[in-house]
Tab-separated table of C-alpha atoms (C1' of nucleotides) in Angstrom:
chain	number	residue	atom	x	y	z
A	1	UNK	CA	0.000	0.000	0.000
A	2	UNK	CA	2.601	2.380	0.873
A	3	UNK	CA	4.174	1.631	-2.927
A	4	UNK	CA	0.522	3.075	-3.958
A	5	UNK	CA	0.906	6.116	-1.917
A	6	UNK	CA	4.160	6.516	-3.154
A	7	UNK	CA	2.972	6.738	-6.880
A	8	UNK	CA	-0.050	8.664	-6.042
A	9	UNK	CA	2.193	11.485	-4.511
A	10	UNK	CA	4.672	11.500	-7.379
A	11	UNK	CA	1.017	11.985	-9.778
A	12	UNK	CA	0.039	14.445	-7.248
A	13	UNK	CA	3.464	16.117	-7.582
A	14	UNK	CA	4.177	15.917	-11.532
A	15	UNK	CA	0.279	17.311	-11.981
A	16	UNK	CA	1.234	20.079	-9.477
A	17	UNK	CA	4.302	20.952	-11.443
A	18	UNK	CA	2.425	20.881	-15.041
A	19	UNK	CA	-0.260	23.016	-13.583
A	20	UNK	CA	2.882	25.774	-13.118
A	21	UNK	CA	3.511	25.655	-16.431
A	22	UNK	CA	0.554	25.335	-18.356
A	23	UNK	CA	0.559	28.717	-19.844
A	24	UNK	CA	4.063	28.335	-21.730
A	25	UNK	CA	3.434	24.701	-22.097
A	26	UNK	CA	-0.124	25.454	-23.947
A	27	UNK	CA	2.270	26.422	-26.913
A	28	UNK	CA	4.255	23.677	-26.545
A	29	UNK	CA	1.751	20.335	-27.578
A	30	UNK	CA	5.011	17.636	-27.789
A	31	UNK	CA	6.025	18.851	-24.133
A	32	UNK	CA	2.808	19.029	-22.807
A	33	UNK	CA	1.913	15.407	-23.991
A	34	UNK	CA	5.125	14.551	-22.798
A	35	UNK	CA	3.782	15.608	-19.049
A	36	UNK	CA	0.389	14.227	-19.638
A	37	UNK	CA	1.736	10.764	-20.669
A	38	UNK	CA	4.136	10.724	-17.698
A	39	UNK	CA	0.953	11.730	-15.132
A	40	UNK	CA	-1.130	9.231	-16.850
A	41	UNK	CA	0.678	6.459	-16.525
A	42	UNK	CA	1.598	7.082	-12.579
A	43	UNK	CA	-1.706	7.433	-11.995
A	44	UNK	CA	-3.151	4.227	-14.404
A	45	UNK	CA	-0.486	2.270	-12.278
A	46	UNK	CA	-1.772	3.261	-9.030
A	47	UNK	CA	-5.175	2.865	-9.569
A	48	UNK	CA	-4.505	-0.947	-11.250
A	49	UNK	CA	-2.497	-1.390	-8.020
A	50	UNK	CA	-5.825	-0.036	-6.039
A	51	UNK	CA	-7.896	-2.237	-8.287
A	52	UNK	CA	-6.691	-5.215	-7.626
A	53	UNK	CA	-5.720	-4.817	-3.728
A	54	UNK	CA	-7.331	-7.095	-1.588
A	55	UNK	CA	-8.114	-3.994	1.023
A	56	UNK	CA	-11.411	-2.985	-0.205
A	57	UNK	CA	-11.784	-0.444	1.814
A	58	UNK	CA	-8.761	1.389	1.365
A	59	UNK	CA	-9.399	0.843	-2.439
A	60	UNK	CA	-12.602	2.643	-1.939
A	61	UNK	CA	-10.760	5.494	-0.247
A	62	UNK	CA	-7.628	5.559	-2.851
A	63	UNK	CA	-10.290	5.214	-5.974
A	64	UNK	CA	-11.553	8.034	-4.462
A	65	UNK	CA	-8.731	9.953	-4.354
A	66	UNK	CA	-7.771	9.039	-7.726
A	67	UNK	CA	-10.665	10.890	-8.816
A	68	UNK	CA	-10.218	13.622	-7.024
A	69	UNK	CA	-6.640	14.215	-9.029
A	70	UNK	CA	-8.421	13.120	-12.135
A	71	UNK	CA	-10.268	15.768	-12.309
A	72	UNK	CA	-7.969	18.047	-11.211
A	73	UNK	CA	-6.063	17.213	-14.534
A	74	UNK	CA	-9.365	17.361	-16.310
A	75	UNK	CA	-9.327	21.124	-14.747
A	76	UNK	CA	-5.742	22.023	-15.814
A	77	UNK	CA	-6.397	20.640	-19.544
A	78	UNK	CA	-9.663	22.724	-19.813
A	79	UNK	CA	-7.485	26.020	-19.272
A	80	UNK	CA	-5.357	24.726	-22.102
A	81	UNK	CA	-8.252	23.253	-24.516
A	82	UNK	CA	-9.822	26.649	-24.061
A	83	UNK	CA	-8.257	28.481	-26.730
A	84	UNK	CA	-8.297	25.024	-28.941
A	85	UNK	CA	-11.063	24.218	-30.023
A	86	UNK	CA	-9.533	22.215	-32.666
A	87	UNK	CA	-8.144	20.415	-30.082
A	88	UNK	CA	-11.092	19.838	-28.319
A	89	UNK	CA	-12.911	18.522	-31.498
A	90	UNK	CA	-10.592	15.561	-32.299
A	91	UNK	CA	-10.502	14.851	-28.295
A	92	UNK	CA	-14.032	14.837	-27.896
A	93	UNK	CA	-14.482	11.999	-31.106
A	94	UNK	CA	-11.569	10.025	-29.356
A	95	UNK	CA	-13.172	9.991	-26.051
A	96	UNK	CA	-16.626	8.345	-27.116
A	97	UNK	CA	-14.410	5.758	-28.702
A	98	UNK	CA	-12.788	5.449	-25.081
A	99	UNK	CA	-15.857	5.775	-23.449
A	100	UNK	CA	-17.452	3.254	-25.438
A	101	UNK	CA	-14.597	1.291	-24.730
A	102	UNK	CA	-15.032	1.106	-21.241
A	103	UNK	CA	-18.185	0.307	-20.771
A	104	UNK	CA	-17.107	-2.915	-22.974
A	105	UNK	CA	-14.569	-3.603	-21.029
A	106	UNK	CA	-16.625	-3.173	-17.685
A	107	UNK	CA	-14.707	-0.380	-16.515
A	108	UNK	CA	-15.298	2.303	-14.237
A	109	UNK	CA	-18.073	4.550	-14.875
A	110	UNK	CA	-17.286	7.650	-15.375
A	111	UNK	CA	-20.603	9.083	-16.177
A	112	UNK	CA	-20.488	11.278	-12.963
A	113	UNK	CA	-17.555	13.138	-13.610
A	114	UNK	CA	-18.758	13.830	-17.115
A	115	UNK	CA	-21.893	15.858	-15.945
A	116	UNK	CA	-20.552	17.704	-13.420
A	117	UNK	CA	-18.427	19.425	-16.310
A	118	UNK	CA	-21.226	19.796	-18.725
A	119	UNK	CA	-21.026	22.704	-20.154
A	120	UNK	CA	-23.488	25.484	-21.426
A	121	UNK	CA	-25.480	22.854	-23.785
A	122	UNK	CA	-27.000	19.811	-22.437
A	123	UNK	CA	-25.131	17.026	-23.581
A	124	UNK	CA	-25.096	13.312	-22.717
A	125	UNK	CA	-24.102	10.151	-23.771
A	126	UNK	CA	-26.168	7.860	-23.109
A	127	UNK	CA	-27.495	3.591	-24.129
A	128	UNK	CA	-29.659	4.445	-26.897
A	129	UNK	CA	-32.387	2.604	-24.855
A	130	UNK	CA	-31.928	5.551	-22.795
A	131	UNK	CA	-32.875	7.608	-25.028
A	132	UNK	CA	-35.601	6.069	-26.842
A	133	UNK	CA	-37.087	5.926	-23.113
A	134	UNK	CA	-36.498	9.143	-22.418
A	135	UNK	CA	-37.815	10.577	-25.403
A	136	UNK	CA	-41.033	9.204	-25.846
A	137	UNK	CA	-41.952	7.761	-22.827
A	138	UNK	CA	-45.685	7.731	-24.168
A	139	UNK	CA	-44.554	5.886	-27.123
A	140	UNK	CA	-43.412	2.750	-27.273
A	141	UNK	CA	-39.624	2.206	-26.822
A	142	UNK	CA	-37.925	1.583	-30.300
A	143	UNK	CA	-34.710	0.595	-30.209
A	144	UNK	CA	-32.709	-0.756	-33.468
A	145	UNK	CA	-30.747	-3.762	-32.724
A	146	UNK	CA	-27.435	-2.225	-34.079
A	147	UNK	CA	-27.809	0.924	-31.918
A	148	UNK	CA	-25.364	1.654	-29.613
A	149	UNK	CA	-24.191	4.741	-27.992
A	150	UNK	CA	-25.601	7.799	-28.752
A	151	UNK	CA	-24.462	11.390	-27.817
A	152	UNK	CA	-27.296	13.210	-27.100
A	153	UNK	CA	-27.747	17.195	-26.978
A	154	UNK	CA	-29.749	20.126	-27.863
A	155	UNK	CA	-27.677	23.645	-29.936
A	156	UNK	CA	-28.929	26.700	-30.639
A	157	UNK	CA	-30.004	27.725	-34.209
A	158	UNK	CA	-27.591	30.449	-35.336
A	159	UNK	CA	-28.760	33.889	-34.882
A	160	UNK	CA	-27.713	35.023	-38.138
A	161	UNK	CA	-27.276	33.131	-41.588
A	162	UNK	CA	-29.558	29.950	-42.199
A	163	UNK	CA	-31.180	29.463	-38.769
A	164	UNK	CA	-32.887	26.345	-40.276
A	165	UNK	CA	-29.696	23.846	-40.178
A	166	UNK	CA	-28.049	23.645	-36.583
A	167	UNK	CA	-25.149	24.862	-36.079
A	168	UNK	CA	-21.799	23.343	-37.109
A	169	UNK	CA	-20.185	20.791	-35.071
A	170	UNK	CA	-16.401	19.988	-37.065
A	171	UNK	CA	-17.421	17.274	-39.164
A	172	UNK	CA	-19.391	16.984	-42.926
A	173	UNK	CA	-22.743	15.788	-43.458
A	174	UNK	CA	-24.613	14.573	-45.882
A	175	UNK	CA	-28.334	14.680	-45.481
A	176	UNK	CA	-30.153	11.247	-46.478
A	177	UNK	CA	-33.773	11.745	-45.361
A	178	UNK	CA	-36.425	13.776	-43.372
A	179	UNK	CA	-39.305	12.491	-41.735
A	180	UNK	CA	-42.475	13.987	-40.048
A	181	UNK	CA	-42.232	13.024	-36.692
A	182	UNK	CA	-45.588	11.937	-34.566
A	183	UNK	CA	-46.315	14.212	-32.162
A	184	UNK	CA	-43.839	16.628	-33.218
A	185	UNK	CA	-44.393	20.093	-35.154
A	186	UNK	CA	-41.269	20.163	-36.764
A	187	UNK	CA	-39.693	17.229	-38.855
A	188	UNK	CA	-36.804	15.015	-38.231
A	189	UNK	CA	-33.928	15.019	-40.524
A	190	UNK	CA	-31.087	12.444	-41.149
A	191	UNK	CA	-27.603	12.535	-41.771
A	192	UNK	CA	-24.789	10.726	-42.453
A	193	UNK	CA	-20.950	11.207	-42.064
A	194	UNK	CA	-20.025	12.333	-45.722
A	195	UNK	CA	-17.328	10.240	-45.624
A	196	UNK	CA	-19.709	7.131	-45.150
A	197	UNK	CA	-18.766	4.871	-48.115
A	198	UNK	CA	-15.501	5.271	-48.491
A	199	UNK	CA	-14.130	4.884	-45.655
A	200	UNK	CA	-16.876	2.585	-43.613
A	201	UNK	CA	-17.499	5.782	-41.426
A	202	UNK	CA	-20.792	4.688	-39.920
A	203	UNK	CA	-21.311	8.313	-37.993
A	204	UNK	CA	-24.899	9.833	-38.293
A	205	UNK	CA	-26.657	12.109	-36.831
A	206	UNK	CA	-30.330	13.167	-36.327
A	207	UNK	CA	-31.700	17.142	-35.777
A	208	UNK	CA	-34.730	18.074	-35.098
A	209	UNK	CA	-36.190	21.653	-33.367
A	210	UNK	CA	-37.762	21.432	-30.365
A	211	UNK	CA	-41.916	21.703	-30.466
A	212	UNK	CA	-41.589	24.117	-27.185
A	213	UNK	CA	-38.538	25.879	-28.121
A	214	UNK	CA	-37.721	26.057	-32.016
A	215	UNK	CA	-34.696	27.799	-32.108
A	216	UNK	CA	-33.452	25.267	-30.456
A	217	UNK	CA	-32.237	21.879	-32.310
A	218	UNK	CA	-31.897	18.728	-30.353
A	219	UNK	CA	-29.001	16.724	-32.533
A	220	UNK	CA	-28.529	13.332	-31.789
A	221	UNK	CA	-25.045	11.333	-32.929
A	222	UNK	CA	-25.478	7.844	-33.402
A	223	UNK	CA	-21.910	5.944	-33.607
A	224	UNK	CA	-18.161	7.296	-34.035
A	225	UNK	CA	-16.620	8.670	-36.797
A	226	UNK	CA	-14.292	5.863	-38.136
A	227	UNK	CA	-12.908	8.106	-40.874
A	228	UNK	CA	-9.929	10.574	-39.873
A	229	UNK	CA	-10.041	13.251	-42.957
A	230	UNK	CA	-10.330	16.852	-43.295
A	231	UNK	CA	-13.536	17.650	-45.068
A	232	UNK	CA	-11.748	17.583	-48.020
A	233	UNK	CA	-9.275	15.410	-48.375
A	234	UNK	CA	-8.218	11.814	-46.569
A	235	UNK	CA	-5.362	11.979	-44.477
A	236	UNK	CA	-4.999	8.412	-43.476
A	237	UNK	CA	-5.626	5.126	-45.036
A	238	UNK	CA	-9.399	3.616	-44.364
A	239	UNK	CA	-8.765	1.168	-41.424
A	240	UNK	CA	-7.521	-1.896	-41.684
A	241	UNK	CA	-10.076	-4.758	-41.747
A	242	UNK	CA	-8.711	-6.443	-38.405
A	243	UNK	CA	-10.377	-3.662	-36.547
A	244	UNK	CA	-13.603	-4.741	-36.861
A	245	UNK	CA	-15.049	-6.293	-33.795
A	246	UNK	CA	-16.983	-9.749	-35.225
A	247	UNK	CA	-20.324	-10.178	-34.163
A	248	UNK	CA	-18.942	-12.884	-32.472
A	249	UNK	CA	-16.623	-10.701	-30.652
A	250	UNK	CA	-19.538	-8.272	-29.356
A	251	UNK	CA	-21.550	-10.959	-28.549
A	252	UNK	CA	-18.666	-12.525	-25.949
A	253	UNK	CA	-18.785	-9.220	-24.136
A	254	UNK	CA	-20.804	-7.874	-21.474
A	255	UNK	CA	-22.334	-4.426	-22.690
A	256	UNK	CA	-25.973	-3.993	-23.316
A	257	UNK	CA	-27.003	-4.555	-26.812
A	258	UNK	CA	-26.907	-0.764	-27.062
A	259	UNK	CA	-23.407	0.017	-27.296
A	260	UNK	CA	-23.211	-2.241	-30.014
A	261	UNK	CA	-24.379	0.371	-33.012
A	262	UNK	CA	-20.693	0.209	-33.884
A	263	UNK	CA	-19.423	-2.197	-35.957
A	264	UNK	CA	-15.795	-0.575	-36.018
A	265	UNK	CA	-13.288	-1.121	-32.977
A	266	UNK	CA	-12.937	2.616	-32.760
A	267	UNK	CA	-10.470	2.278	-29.700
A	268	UNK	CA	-6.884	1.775	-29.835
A	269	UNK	CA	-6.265	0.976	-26.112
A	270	UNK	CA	-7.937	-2.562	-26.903
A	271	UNK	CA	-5.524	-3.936	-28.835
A	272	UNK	CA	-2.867	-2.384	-27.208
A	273	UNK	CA	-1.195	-0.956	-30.645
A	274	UNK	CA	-2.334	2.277	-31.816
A	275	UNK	CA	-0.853	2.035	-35.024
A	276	UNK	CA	-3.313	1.781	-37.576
A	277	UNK	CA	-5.774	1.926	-35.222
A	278	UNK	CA	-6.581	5.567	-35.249
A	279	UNK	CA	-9.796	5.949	-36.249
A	280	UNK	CA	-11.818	7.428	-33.966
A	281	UNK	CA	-10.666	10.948	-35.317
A	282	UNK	CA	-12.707	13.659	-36.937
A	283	UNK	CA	-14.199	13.478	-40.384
A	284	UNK	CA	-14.539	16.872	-40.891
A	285	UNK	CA	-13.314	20.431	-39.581
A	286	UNK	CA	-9.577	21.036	-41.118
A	287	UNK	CA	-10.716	25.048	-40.437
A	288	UNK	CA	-12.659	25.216	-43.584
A	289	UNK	CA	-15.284	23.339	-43.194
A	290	UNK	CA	-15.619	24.213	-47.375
A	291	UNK	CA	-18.469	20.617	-47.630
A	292	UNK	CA	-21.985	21.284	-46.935
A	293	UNK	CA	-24.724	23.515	-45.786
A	294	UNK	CA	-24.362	21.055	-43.095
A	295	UNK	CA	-20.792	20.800	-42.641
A	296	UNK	CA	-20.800	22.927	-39.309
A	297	UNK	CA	-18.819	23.794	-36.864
A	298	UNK	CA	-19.364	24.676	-32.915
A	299	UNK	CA	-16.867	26.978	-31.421
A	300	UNK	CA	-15.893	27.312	-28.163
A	301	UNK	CA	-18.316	29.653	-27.257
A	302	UNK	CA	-21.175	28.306	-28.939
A	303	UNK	CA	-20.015	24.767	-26.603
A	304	UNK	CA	-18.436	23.704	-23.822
A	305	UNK	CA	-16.664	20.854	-24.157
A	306	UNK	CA	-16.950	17.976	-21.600
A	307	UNK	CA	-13.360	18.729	-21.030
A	308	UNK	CA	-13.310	16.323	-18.050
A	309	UNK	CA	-13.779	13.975	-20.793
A	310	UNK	CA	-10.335	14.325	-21.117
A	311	UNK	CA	-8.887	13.503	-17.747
A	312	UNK	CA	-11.412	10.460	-18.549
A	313	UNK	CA	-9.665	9.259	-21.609
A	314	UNK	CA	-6.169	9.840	-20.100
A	315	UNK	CA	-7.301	7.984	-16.495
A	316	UNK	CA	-9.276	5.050	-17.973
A	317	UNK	CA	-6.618	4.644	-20.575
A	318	UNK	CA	-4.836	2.944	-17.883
A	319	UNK	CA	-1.164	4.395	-18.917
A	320	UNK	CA	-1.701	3.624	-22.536
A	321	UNK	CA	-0.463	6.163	-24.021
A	322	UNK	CA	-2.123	5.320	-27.515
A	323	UNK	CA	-5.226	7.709	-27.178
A	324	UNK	CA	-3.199	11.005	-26.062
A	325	UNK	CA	-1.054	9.884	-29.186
A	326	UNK	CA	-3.565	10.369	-31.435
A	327	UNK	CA	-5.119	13.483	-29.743
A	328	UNK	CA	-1.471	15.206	-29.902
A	329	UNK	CA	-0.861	13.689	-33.516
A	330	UNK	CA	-4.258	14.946	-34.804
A	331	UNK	CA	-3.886	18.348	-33.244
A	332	UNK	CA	-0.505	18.977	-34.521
A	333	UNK	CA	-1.766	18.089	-37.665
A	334	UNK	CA	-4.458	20.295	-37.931
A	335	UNK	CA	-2.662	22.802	-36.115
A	336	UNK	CA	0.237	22.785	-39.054
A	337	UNK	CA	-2.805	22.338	-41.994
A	338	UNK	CA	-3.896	25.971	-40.388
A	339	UNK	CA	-0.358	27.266	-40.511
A	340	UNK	CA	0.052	26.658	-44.141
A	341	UNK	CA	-3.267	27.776	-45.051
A	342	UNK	CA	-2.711	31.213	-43.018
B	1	DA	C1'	-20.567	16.319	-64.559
B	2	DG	C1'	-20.586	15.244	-60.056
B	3	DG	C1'	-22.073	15.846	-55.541
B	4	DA	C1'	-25.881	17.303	-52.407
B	5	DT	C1'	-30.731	17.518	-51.337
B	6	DT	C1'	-35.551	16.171	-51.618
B	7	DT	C1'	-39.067	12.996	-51.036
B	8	DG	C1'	-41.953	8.951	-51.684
B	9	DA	C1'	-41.404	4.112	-51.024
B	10	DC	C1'	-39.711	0.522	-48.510
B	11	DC	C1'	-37.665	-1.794	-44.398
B	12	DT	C1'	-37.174	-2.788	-39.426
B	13	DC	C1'	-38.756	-3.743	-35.112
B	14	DA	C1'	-41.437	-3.336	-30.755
C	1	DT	C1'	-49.486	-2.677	-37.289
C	2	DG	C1'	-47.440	1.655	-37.397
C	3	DA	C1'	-43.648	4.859	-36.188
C	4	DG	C1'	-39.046	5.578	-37.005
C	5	DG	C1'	-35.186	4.835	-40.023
C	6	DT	C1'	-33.180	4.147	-44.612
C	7	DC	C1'	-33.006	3.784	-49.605
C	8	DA	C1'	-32.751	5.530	-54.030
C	9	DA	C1'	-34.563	7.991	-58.063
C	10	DA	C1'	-35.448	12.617	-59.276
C	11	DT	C1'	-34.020	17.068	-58.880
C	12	DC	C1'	-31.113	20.872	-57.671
C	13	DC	C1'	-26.805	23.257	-57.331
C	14	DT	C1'	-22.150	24.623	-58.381
DNA sequence: AGGATTTGACCTCA
DNA sequence: TGAGGTCAAATCCT
């Protein structure tokens, strides 16, 4: 126990020091990662110590603890994310995929953490059972067998330009139907990750305005974006084909039949390798967003971030340093697309 | 010409 | 059986 301790206060004091030198490390993404990686994997040691001590008790208390510092990195990354928003678009695709992830894997929920942080909109990720519930409790509950986890929120309609499409949100979409909606004054409309055929990206996304509130969308995001692209142009190979989980696979696991909508194994902390495996990335965004009417964008003011989200990813990835990888990769990629364009 | 949108028909599932 | 979701031909747009 005291080896725990030990670790925990070497965490405590590495997060202490990075939280010093956030503001020149904000500019510095390869030193910053450096730091993150280095507090992550103290702290994804000490809680696998905590995990699987015999003291349950003192596991309780430690877990605790953990959490505590969790989101006290969660806290320190938000200052930095902040003025990133690009950032804070590949992070948030990447952390469904983690999030996802864990609940396959029977890990810790971390669903508490995540709304305490939520931000101006209301956003939540929920089992699409959830949803369906929650949504039409009158109705009968629908639920399509491939569903899986769904991300959940409502967005203002922009105050100036077309105020009938929701605002942007960093990726491309391609509108495939609309439907009237029972009990609903405004219709539903569907759309799919433009990137859909060729490269397997299985993201979609449903908007609809709210009967009591219409300038108000509710947008729902069914699945992850498997592509990694700007909205013009690929920057990555499709995934490989060993990613994909075989029904077989998802049916050996434990998760509801909810979190199965994807078909991709969007998480690179599974397999232990994140090479090749980076595909829970954005499909769109790139700063020009040049695709569709629908190919929007939320800034940072328009959204806050579950930042926490963050601290999530880097905690439950257990030391792995495969998902900050591609967070830091993907920024610094975007980040140097921007520099050339500018 | 090629990609996006519209919209009626069809499919799925509780 | 019917509501929600998807398909695909027609149409629009650049």
């Amino acid at each position: 126990m005291d080896e725990i301790i030990s670790l925990i206060l070497h965490g405590c004091e590495l997060a202490r020091e990075l939280g010093k030198d956030l503001p020149n490390l904000a500019t510095q993404p390869n030193s910053l990662f450096n730091s993150l990686e280095d507090i992550t994997k103290i702290f994804g040691s000490a809680k696998e110590r905590v995990l699987h001590s015999q003291d349950s008790s003192s596991s309780s208390y430690l877990h605790n603890t953990l959490t505590l510092e969790h989101q006290q990195i969660g806290t320190s990354v938000e200052q930095w994310l902040r003025p990133n928003p690009q950032a804070r678009d590949i992070i948030q695709t990447q952390l469904a995929a983690d999030r996802n992830e864990a609940k396959i894997s029977g890990g810790i929920d971390i669903r508490g953490s995540e709304a305490a942080v939520r931000g101006s909109q209301a956003v939540d990720v929920v089992p699409a059972s959830d949803v369906n519930i929650a949504s039409s409790r009158s109705q009968r509950p629908r639920q399509r067998k491939d569903q899986g986890l769904i991300s959940k929120m409502t967005v203002p309609a922009p105050r100036i330009g077309n105020t009938e499409i929701p605002p942007e949100d960093g990726f491309t979409w391609r509108k495939y139907g609309q439907k009237e909606i029972i009990n609903s004054r405004f219709p539903r409309s569907y759309y799919r990750c433009t990137h859909q055929k060729l490269y397997n990206c299985l993201a979609k996304k449903l908007v609809q305005r709210l009967d009591d509130d219409p300038s108000t969308f509710e947008v729902t995001y069914r699945g992850e974006h498997t592509c990694h692209m700007s909205a013009t142009a690929p920057s990555i190979l499709p995934p490989a084909a060993d990613h994909h989980i075989t029904q077989d696979q998802l049916a050996a696991t434990t998760e509801s039949p909810t979190s199965r909508w994807l078909s991709m194994d969007v998480n690179p902390i599974r397999g232990g390798s994140s090479s090749g495996g980076m595909i829970g990335g954005s499909c769109g965004g790139g700063g020009d967003d040049v695709g569709t009417s629908t190919g929007t964008r939320y800034t940072g003011k328009e959204v806050d971030f579950p930042v926490m989200d963050l601290a999530d990813a880097m905690f439950n990835s257990g030391g792995s340093s495969s998902s900050m990888d591609f967070i830091f990769n993907s920024a610094e990629r975007r980040w140097e697309s921007d520099d050339k364009k500018n």
